[in-house]
Amino acid sequence: MLRATLKSLLARKVRLVLSGLAVVLGVMFVSGAFVLTDTLSRSFDSVFADAYEGIDVNVAGKPKVSAGEFGGEPVTPPLPADTVEQVRAVSGVAAATGVVAADGARLIGANGKVVASFGPPQLGENWLGENDLVKLREGRGPQADDEIVVNAGLAEAGKVAVGDRVGVLTLEPRRDFTVVGVFEYSGGRDSIGGAHEIFFTEPVAQQLMLGETGVYNSITVTTADGVTAPELRDRLAATLGADYDVKTGEQLSEDSAAGLKEGLSFFNQILLGFAGIALLVGTFLILNTFSIIVAQRTRELALMRAIGASGGQVIRSVLVEALVVGLIASVLGLAAGVGVGALLAYVAGQFIGGLTLASVAVPASAVVSSFAVGMLITVVAALLPALRAARIPPIAAMQDVATPDRPLTRITVAGGIVTTIGAALLAAGLTDNAGGNTLAAVFGGVLASFVGVALLTPMISRPVVSLLGRLFAWSVPGKLGRLNSGRNPRRTAITAAALMIGIALVTGVTVILDSAKSSLSAQAEDTINAELVVSGIQTGPRPPTFDPAVVDQAAALPGVAGAVGLYNDAAIVDGEQTWVLAATDMAVVRDVYTATPDSGTLGTLRPDQVALTAPTATDRGLSVGDEITVQLSRGEPHTYTVTAIVPQGRLPGSIVLPHEAAADFAIPQPFMAFVRLDEGASVESVQPALEALVADSPEVSVGDRSAFIAQQASQFDVILQMIQILLALAIVIAVLGIVNTLALSMLERTRELGLLRAIGLRRPQLVRMVTVEAVVISVFGALLGVVVGLGLGSAVTYALRDEGITDLVLPWGQMALFLALAAVIGVIAAALPALRAARINVLGAIAHD
């Protein structure tokens, strides 16, 4: 039986390729995700090992607020210069050096724009001279306060060279420096991990990067002979106390890499999620493939039963075939995944810039997951057709037809039950009757409804496909194509369901993001009454900022009624980490956020007062007059009295501190400013003067309210495009499903096609017949996807109404585009099967058994 199965499999090589291709693509995504993250992880391990090479022990202050979920680098308290002497006095210390190395030094390149960094830090440091790691490639070290040295990677990115006069942004406004040197790292490397590094003289580095001279943010320590790094670490920790972080260089390397690996893990989960979607779509393809295969082999399997094969042997025969297909597909998918993972790692390295990639390796997780997923999916998808094959009676060997399609009663009843359950869950979630589990009920209802619709699809397919087919029924090929697309509802439904999943997900995500974009834009239009806004788009861990003096200068411009600058920071409020804002002028905030007339109740804030939004006050159990304790990135904890609680939408943030608090923020510069104009003043008359004020801050720009709202909303478009690109794989697999179904269907109908040709159907007509069949199935799947996606997106949008998503936007244009693309997909999918059908030998086809 095994030999017969393997011979049957090898005799149908095309079937083998078509049934395994979907698994190859899905496994490719899974293995590629693991290869990518493994390569990047080992690359960053190497980067940090190089960065901390030569450091035996490092001493730094403990951050008052950790970076946590808020990203960026935590601010470590500055260490006084006498701490260096204290460290040197500890037994076992051979040398101790004060170091300034803080993120936030941005070079303005030759084109007048800030040299952007998408991930790696932009470090401002004190020049300590050349060593085993740092070597001058040209020029010399900085000696005067207006001189800097940059790494070769930054010099190339900014198109600057020794002798150039350049601007640098730090904790202070722009200052101009002369580039006196360009340095490289051991091995001739332009940078370590793509980091941009600028070296200043020590006093300048301290002032610009730490806010004061005579301090450092870390001390590097070299051990004396006979003393190990862990031993010295423990001695220093005991001497300095609990306010200091004392770590070995190896620990620093591991801790730094661990943070990046956590981000890579999240990215890996996203890729695996899309791989799961691709495999789900592939399951439909494989299920359809083996269903058709079993139908085609009815006489063969019945003959085996007639000569003594048991039902179990028939089941094992089909499952062995599935195992072989899954095994081959897993091997090919793993190989393709290694290539894709390596390619993505290369792209990531180029995007980061300067990242030296580790050699590509295949982690055990990629191998295990590839074979487990690929073979499991294939076997599970083949199980139902295998059970169906076991029920083929031996008498079928003497018949000329395949077993008839089973009634749809059971699957329709099951679909109705699951759909009802989904509708009940949705109703409970949407009417707030889910016992506090609204989102869980909504998502569960959407999932159940999705499965229910898939089960109901065979019942729906016959009338809908017949209706769609009438669009092409004006000719004989069109009529035949319409009838063929509806002759096997189960097969049509499974083929269409694969495309439905991809289209439904894209449609649902589009509805959600377009609704969020519209809602937030409408809220901004209703809430923000500033005519001009100074802001920028954040592309890294640090937001774009500008000189605080710009706010006061803007307020003094002719035609300006008032201006307010906004600062933000991560803080610990009553023991809980959250975001806080500070505003320069609460009177202007009151004028800017005037959603309703009673917003005038918000007054000014004294240095010990704070304003909260009503939801925040409710969540924290606070009332006017209560006190909260706030620990900012710098300074000591400060107690504030709640002086104003205003409705949501009346403040730029949920917790707003007075302007004086911004001095202790991690970035004591405003990231945004709103400008109100005098009555009768025009934007056109004021905007040029305001743009001149921020000329030295190329990270930000000045725009009117509409431009600002469009700038903020554009971020949703980027997210949508990324999701659509990733979901495109599911749609590609669905297209393969249509190709597969048609190709196997042509094999199944070989004799029928020969008879049609014999009675006068010409080859072009035969091609049109197959094309109509493919287009009808494809459009049916897209139509189902659009409807299900609309339901999914609308339900989630409604569930998010308390989060500010109040508008429901239906993307009619995109939905029409999906249906049009489905028709094109059908034409493309029909090309090869139609050509094969057209080339069929008439006499051979009629004689085909």
Coordinates of C-alpha atoms in Angstrom, one line a residue, residues 267-577:
F267 CA 8.9 42.2 15.9
N268 CA 9.3 38.4 15.6
Q269 CA 5.9 37.9 17.1
I270 CA 4.4 40.2 14.5
L271 CA 6.0 38.3 11.6
L272 CA 4.9 35.0 13.1
G273 CA 1.3 36.4 13.4
F274 CA 1.3 37.1 9.7
A275 CA 2.9 33.8 9.0
G276 CA 0.0 32.2 10.9
I277 CA -2.5 34.0 8.6
A278 CA -0.6 32.8 5.6
L279 CA -0.7 29.2 6.9
L280 CA -4.4 29.5 7.7
V281 CA -5.1 30.5 4.1
G282 CA -2.8 27.7 3.0
T283 CA -4.8 25.3 5.0
F284 CA -7.8 26.1 2.8
L285 CA -5.7 25.5 -0.3
I286 CA -4.4 22.1 0.9
L287 CA -7.9 21.0 2.1
N288 CA -9.3 21.8 -1.4
T289 CA -6.3 20.1 -3.1
F290 CA -6.7 16.8 -1.3
S291 CA -10.5 17.0 -1.6
I292 CA -10.1 17.2 -5.4
I293 CA -7.3 14.5 -5.3
V294 CA -9.6 12.1 -3.5
A295 CA -12.4 12.8 -5.9
Q296 CA -10.1 12.2 -8.9
R297 CA -8.8 8.9 -7.3
T298 CA -12.2 7.5 -6.5
R299 CA -11.9 4.5 -8.8
E300 CA -8.3 4.0 -7.8
L301 CA -9.1 3.9 -4.1
A302 CA -12.2 1.9 -4.6
L303 CA -10.2 -0.7 -6.6
M304 CA -7.8 -0.9 -3.6
R305 CA -10.7 -1.5 -1.3
A306 CA -12.0 -4.2 -3.7
I307 CA -8.7 -6.1 -3.6
G308 CA -8.5 -6.1 0.2
A309 CA -7.3 -2.7 1.4
S310 CA -9.0 -1.6 4.6
G311 CA -10.5 1.8 5.3
G312 CA -7.5 2.5 7.7
Q313 CA -5.1 1.7 5.0
V314 CA -6.8 4.2 2.6
I315 CA -6.7 6.8 5.3
R316 CA -3.0 6.1 5.9
S317 CA -2.4 6.3 2.2
V318 CA -3.8 9.8 1.9
L319 CA -2.0 10.9 5.1
V320 CA 1.3 9.5 3.9
E321 CA 0.9 11.5 0.7
A322 CA 0.2 14.6 2.9
L323 CA 3.3 13.8 5.0
V324 CA 5.5 13.6 1.9
V325 CA 4.1 16.8 0.6
G326 CA 4.5 18.5 4.0
L327 CA 8.1 17.2 4.4
I328 CA 9.2 18.4 0.9
A329 CA 7.4 21.7 1.4
S330 CA 8.9 22.2 4.8
V331 CA 12.4 21.6 3.5
L332 CA 11.9 24.1 0.6
G333 CA 10.2 26.6 2.9
L334 CA 13.0 26.4 5.4
A335 CA 15.6 27.0 2.6
A336 CA 13.5 29.9 1.2
G337 CA 13.1 31.3 4.7
V338 CA 16.9 31.3 5.3
G339 CA 17.2 33.4 2.1
V340 CA 14.4 35.7 3.0
G341 CA 15.7 36.1 6.6
A342 CA 19.2 36.9 5.3
L343 CA 17.8 39.4 2.8
L344 CA 15.7 41.2 5.5
A345 CA 18.7 41.3 7.8
Y346 CA 20.7 42.9 5.1
V347 CA 18.0 45.5 4.5
A348 CA 17.7 46.1 8.3
G349 CA 21.5 46.6 8.4
Q350 CA 21.4 49.1 5.6
F351 CA 18.4 50.9 7.2
I352 CA 20.2 51.2 10.5
G353 CA 23.4 52.1 8.8
G354 CA 26.8 50.9 9.9
L355 CA 25.5 47.6 11.4
T356 CA 28.0 44.8 10.7
L357 CA 25.8 41.7 10.3
A358 CA 26.8 38.4 11.9
S359 CA 27.0 35.4 9.6
V360 CA 23.6 34.0 8.7
A361 CA 22.9 30.8 10.6
V362 CA 19.8 28.6 10.9
P363 CA 18.7 28.5 14.6
A364 CA 17.1 25.3 15.9
S365 CA 13.9 27.2 16.4
A366 CA 13.6 27.8 12.7
V367 CA 14.2 24.2 11.8
V368 CA 11.8 22.8 14.5
S369 CA 9.0 25.3 13.7
S370 CA 9.4 24.8 10.0
F371 CA 8.9 21.1 10.1
A372 CA 6.4 21.1 12.9
V373 CA 4.2 23.8 11.3
G374 CA 4.6 22.6 7.7
M375 CA 3.9 18.9 8.3
L376 CA 1.2 19.5 10.9
I377 CA -0.7 22.0 8.7
T378 CA -0.6 19.6 5.7
V379 CA -1.7 16.5 7.7
V380 CA -4.5 18.4 9.4
A381 CA -5.8 19.8 6.1
A382 CA -5.7 16.3 4.5
L383 CA -7.4 14.6 7.4
L384 CA -11.0 15.3 6.3
P385 CA -10.4 14.2 2.7
A386 CA -8.6 11.1 4.1
L387 CA -11.7 10.1 6.1
R388 CA -13.9 10.7 3.1
A389 CA -11.6 8.5 1.0
A390 CA -12.0 5.7 3.6
R391 CA -15.8 5.7 3.0
I392 CA -15.5 5.1 -0.8
P393 CA -17.3 1.8 -1.4
P394 CA -15.5 -0.9 -3.5
I395 CA -18.4 -0.9 -6.0
A396 CA -17.2 2.6 -7.1
A397 CA -14.4 0.9 -9.0
M398 CA -16.9 -0.3 -11.6
Q399 CA -18.5 3.2 -12.0
D400 CA -17.4 6.0 -14.3
V401 CA -18.2 8.9 -12.0
A402 CA -16.8 10.2 -8.8
T403 CA -18.8 10.1 -5.6
P404 CA -21.5 12.8 -5.6
D405 CA -21.0 15.9 -3.5
R406 CA -22.6 15.4 0.0
P407 CA -25.6 17.4 1.2
L408 CA -24.8 20.8 2.8
T409 CA -27.2 20.3 5.7
R410 CA -24.7 19.5 8.4
I411 CA -22.2 22.2 7.5
T412 CA -25.0 24.7 7.1
V413 CA -26.4 23.9 10.5
A414 CA -23.0 24.1 12.1
G415 CA -22.3 27.4 10.4
G416 CA -25.6 28.8 11.6
I417 CA -24.9 27.8 15.2
V418 CA -21.4 29.3 15.2
T419 CA -22.6 32.5 13.5
T420 CA -25.4 32.8 16.1
I421 CA -22.9 32.4 18.9
G422 CA -20.7 35.1 17.3
A423 CA -23.6 37.4 16.9
A424 CA -24.5 36.9 20.6
L425 CA -21.0 37.7 21.7
L426 CA -20.9 40.8 19.5
A427 CA -24.3 42.0 20.9
A428 CA -23.0 41.5 24.4
G429 CA -19.8 43.5 23.7
L430 CA -21.4 46.3 21.8
T431 CA -24.2 46.9 24.4
D432 CA -21.8 46.8 27.4
N433 CA -23.4 43.6 28.7
A434 CA -20.1 41.6 28.8
G435 CA -19.4 42.1 32.5
G436 CA -16.4 44.4 31.9
N437 CA -15.0 42.2 29.1
T438 CA -16.3 44.3 26.2
L439 CA -13.3 44.0 24.0
A440 CA -12.9 40.3 24.7
A441 CA -16.5 39.7 23.8
V442 CA -16.3 41.8 20.6
F443 CA -13.1 40.1 19.4
G444 CA -14.5 36.7 20.3
G445 CA -17.7 37.5 18.5
V446 CA -15.9 38.7 15.4
L447 CA -13.8 35.5 15.4
A448 CA -16.8 33.2 15.8
S449 CA -18.8 35.1 13.2
F450 CA -15.8 34.8 10.8
V451 CA -15.7 31.0 11.3
G452 CA -19.5 30.8 11.0
V453 CA -19.5 32.7 7.7
A454 CA -16.8 30.3 6.4
L455 CA -19.0 27.3 7.3
L456 CA -22.0 29.0 5.6
T457 CA -20.1 29.8 2.5
P458 CA -21.0 26.6 0.6
M459 CA -24.7 27.3 1.0
I460 CA -24.2 31.0 0.0
S461 CA -22.0 30.2 -2.9
R462 CA -24.5 28.6 -5.3
P463 CA -27.0 31.6 -5.5
V464 CA -24.3 34.3 -5.3
V465 CA -22.0 32.7 -7.8
S466 CA -25.0 32.2 -10.1
L467 CA -25.9 35.8 -9.8
L468 CA -22.3 37.0 -10.4
G469 CA -22.0 34.6 -13.4
R470 CA -24.9 36.2 -15.1
L471 CA -22.7 39.2 -15.8
F472 CA -20.8 37.0 -18.2
A473 CA -23.7 34.9 -19.4
W474 CA -24.1 36.8 -22.7
S475 CA -22.1 34.1 -24.6
V476 CA -21.8 30.3 -24.6
P477 CA -18.4 30.3 -22.9
G478 CA -19.7 32.7 -20.3
K479 CA -22.7 30.5 -19.5
L480 CA -20.6 27.4 -19.3
G481 CA -18.1 29.2 -17.0
R482 CA -21.0 30.3 -14.7
L483 CA -22.4 26.8 -14.5
N484 CA -19.0 25.3 -13.8
S485 CA -18.2 27.8 -11.0
G486 CA -21.4 26.7 -9.2
R487 CA -21.4 23.0 -9.9
N488 CA -19.5 22.1 -6.7
P489 CA -20.4 24.5 -3.9
R490 CA -18.0 23.0 -1.4
R491 CA -15.0 23.4 -3.7
T492 CA -16.0 26.9 -4.8
A493 CA -16.6 27.9 -1.1
I494 CA -13.2 26.6 0.1
T495 CA -11.4 28.3 -2.8
A496 CA -13.2 31.6 -2.2
A497 CA -12.7 31.4 1.5
A498 CA -9.0 31.5 1.1
L499 CA -9.2 34.8 -0.7
M500 CA -11.9 36.0 1.7
I501 CA -9.5 35.8 4.7
G502 CA -6.9 38.1 3.1
I503 CA -9.5 40.6 1.8
A504 CA -11.4 40.6 5.1
L505 CA -8.4 41.4 7.1
V506 CA -7.2 44.2 4.8
T507 CA -10.7 45.6 4.7
G508 CA -11.2 45.3 8.5
V509 CA -7.8 47.0 9.3
T510 CA -8.6 49.7 6.7
V511 CA -12.0 50.5 8.4
I512 CA -10.4 50.6 11.8
L513 CA -7.4 52.9 10.9
D514 CA -9.5 55.1 8.6
S515 CA -12.1 55.5 11.4
A516 CA -9.3 56.3 13.9
K517 CA -7.7 58.8 11.5
S518 CA -11.1 60.5 10.9
S519 CA -12.0 60.6 14.6
L520 CA -8.7 62.0 15.7
S521 CA -8.7 64.5 12.9
A522 CA -12.2 65.6 13.8
Q523 CA -11.3 65.9 17.5
A524 CA -8.3 68.0 16.6
E525 CA -10.4 70.2 14.4
D526 CA -12.9 70.7 17.2
T527 CA -10.4 71.0 20.0
I528 CA -7.3 72.8 18.7
N529 CA -7.9 76.5 18.0
A530 CA -4.4 77.5 17.2
E531 CA -3.8 78.9 13.8
L532 CA -0.2 77.9 13.6
V533 CA 1.7 74.9 15.1
V534 CA 5.5 74.3 15.5
S535 CA 6.1 70.5 15.4
G536 CA 8.0 67.7 13.8
I537 CA 7.7 64.0 13.0
Q538 CA 9.4 61.7 15.4
T539 CA 11.6 59.1 13.6
G540 CA 13.6 57.8 16.5
P541 CA 13.6 57.5 20.3
R542 CA 14.0 61.3 20.7
P543 CA 11.2 63.7 19.6
P544 CA 12.2 66.7 17.5
T545 CA 12.7 69.8 19.8
F546 CA 13.5 73.5 19.4
D547 CA 14.9 76.4 21.4
P548 CA 12.6 77.4 24.4
A549 CA 13.2 81.0 23.5
V550 CA 11.3 80.6 20.3
V551 CA 8.0 80.5 22.3
D552 CA 8.6 83.9 23.9
Q553 CA 9.8 85.3 20.6
A554 CA 6.7 84.0 18.8
A555 CA 4.4 85.5 21.4
A556 CA 6.0 88.9 20.7
L557 CA 5.5 88.8 16.9
P558 CA 3.1 91.3 15.4
G559 CA -0.4 89.7 14.9
V560 CA 0.2 87.0 17.6
A561 CA -2.2 86.9 20.5
G562 CA -0.3 84.2 22.4
A563 CA 2.0 81.1 22.2
V564 CA 2.4 78.1 24.4
G565 CA 5.3 75.6 24.3
L566 CA 4.7 72.0 25.4
Y567 CA 7.3 69.6 26.9
N568 CA 6.8 65.9 27.6
D569 CA 8.6 63.3 29.7
A570 CA 8.2 59.9 31.3
A571 CA 7.7 60.3 35.1
I572 CA 6.6 58.3 38.1
V573 CA 3.4 59.7 39.6
D574 CA 2.5 58.2 43.0
G575 CA 4.5 55.1 42.2
E576 CA 3.1 54.6 38.7
Q577 CA 5.1 55.3 35.5

